[in-house]
Amino acid sequence: MKGKSDLVNRILRQAKTPLKDAAAVNSTRWKLFNSLKELGLPIETGSGGLTKFNRKRLKVPKTHWQDAACVGQVPDNLVFKTNQPLLIKATGHGTRQMCRTNKFGFPIRYVPRQKFINRLFRTDTPSRPQNL
């Protein structure tokens, strides 16, 4: 980094800025934790390292809902009664690229603006059969 004093100064200035977003998330998390504790609910916390240790020890896949079951003190045998906790699945908005590119990054084709799901447009409304 010799000769790049501007870069070093910018990095040091940025390192000293307060982490407002992280502070807001942490204060909200602790407020929620204390509120649930006051209600008398059995609640437990743990570090990310402990959660990972429990997940690896029990050979649990790293999905969000199964990872939440590995927080804190976990028994030696953890049984999940389902493979899918919700009946819905978030699929996102598809790909929002304006055009597809080749391996060099040059545009090769343009994509339609509408998203297709099972050969239907995202804005299509289902119709009821007439004989019902």
Coordinates of C-alpha atoms in Angstrom, one line a residue:
M1 CA 0.0 0.0 0.0
K2 CA 3.0 2.2 -0.3
G3 CA 2.3 5.3 -2.4
K4 CA -1.5 4.9 -2.0
S5 CA -2.0 7.2 0.9
D6 CA -5.4 8.4 -0.4
L7 CA -6.7 4.8 -0.5
V8 CA -5.3 4.0 3.0
N9 CA -6.9 7.2 4.4
R10 CA -10.3 6.4 2.7
I11 CA -10.2 2.8 4.2
L12 CA -9.3 4.1 7.7
R13 CA -12.1 6.7 7.5
Q14 CA -14.6 4.1 6.4
A15 CA -13.5 1.7 9.2
K16 CA -14.3 4.3 11.8
T17 CA -17.8 5.0 10.7
P18 CA -20.5 3.7 13.0
L19 CA -22.5 0.7 11.9
K20 CA -26.0 2.2 12.2
D21 CA -27.8 -0.7 10.5
A22 CA -26.1 -3.4 12.6
A23 CA -26.8 -1.4 15.8
A24 CA -30.5 -1.1 14.8
V25 CA -30.8 -4.9 14.1
N26 CA -29.0 -5.8 17.4
S27 CA -31.2 -3.5 19.5
T28 CA -34.3 -4.8 17.9
R29 CA -33.2 -8.4 18.4
W30 CA -32.4 -7.8 22.1
K31 CA -35.7 -6.0 22.6
L32 CA -37.6 -8.9 21.1
F33 CA -35.6 -11.4 23.2
N34 CA -36.3 -9.5 26.4
S35 CA -40.0 -9.1 25.6
L36 CA -40.4 -12.9 25.0
K37 CA -38.5 -13.6 28.2
E38 CA -41.0 -11.4 30.1
L39 CA -43.9 -13.4 28.8
G40 CA -42.3 -16.5 30.3
L41 CA -41.8 -18.3 27.0
P42 CA -38.9 -20.8 26.9
I43 CA -36.4 -19.0 24.7
E44 CA -32.7 -19.7 24.2
T45 CA -30.0 -18.0 22.2
G46 CA -26.6 -19.2 21.0
S47 CA -23.7 -18.1 18.9
G48 CA -23.3 -18.8 15.2
G49 CA -20.4 -21.1 16.1
L50 CA -22.5 -23.2 18.4
T51 CA -25.3 -23.4 15.8
K52 CA -22.8 -24.6 13.2
F53 CA -21.4 -27.1 15.6
N54 CA -24.8 -28.5 16.4
R55 CA -25.8 -28.6 12.7
K56 CA -22.6 -30.5 11.7
R57 CA -22.8 -32.9 14.7
L58 CA -26.4 -33.9 13.9
K59 CA -25.8 -33.9 10.1
V60 CA -28.6 -31.4 9.5
P61 CA -28.7 -29.6 6.1
K62 CA -28.2 -25.9 6.2
T63 CA -31.7 -24.7 5.4
H64 CA -33.1 -21.7 7.2
W65 CA -35.7 -23.5 9.2
Q66 CA -33.5 -26.5 10.1
D67 CA -30.7 -24.1 11.1
A68 CA -33.0 -22.4 13.5
A69 CA -33.6 -25.7 15.3
C70 CA -29.9 -26.0 15.9
V71 CA -29.6 -22.8 18.0
G72 CA -28.6 -23.2 21.6
Q73 CA -28.7 -26.5 23.6
V74 CA -29.8 -29.3 21.3
P75 CA -30.5 -32.9 22.2
D76 CA -28.4 -35.7 20.8
N77 CA -31.2 -36.8 18.5
L78 CA -33.2 -34.2 16.7
V79 CA -36.3 -35.4 14.8
F80 CA -38.0 -33.3 12.2
K81 CA -41.6 -34.3 11.6
T82 CA -41.7 -32.7 8.1
N83 CA -39.4 -32.1 5.2
Q84 CA -41.1 -28.8 4.2
P85 CA -42.4 -26.5 6.9
L86 CA -44.5 -24.3 4.5
L87 CA -46.9 -25.2 1.8
I88 CA -45.6 -22.3 -0.3
K89 CA -42.2 -21.7 -1.8
A90 CA -40.6 -18.3 -2.6
T91 CA -39.4 -18.4 -6.2
G92 CA -38.4 -14.8 -6.6
H93 CA -38.9 -12.7 -9.7
G94 CA -37.1 -14.9 -12.2
T95 CA -34.1 -13.4 -14.0
R96 CA -34.3 -9.7 -14.5
Q97 CA -31.6 -9.5 -17.1
M98 CA -32.3 -7.2 -20.0
C99 CA -30.3 -9.5 -22.3
R100 CA -28.4 -12.8 -22.2
T101 CA -24.7 -12.6 -22.7
N102 CA -22.1 -15.0 -24.1
K103 CA -19.0 -16.1 -22.1
F104 CA -17.2 -12.9 -23.0
G105 CA -20.0 -10.6 -21.7
F106 CA -21.4 -9.5 -25.0
P107 CA -25.2 -9.4 -25.5
I108 CA -26.4 -12.3 -27.6
R109 CA -30.2 -12.1 -27.2
Y110 CA -32.8 -10.0 -25.6
V111 CA -35.4 -11.4 -23.2
P112 CA -39.2 -10.7 -22.9
R113 CA -40.4 -8.4 -20.2
Q114 CA -43.0 -10.8 -18.9
K115 CA -42.2 -13.8 -16.7
F116 CA -43.5 -17.2 -17.7
I117 CA -44.6 -19.7 -15.2
N118 CA -45.7 -23.1 -16.7
R119 CA -46.3 -21.4 -20.1
L120 CA -48.4 -18.6 -18.4
F121 CA -47.7 -15.0 -18.1
R122 CA -47.2 -13.7 -14.6
T123 CA -50.1 -11.3 -15.1
D124 CA -52.6 -13.9 -16.4
T125 CA -55.6 -14.8 -14.3
P126 CA -56.9 -18.3 -14.2
S127 CA -60.3 -18.9 -15.8
R128 CA -63.0 -21.2 -14.6
P129 CA -64.2 -23.9 -17.0
Q130 CA -67.6 -23.0 -18.4
N131 CA -69.3 -26.4 -17.6
L132 CA -68.9 -26.0 -13.8

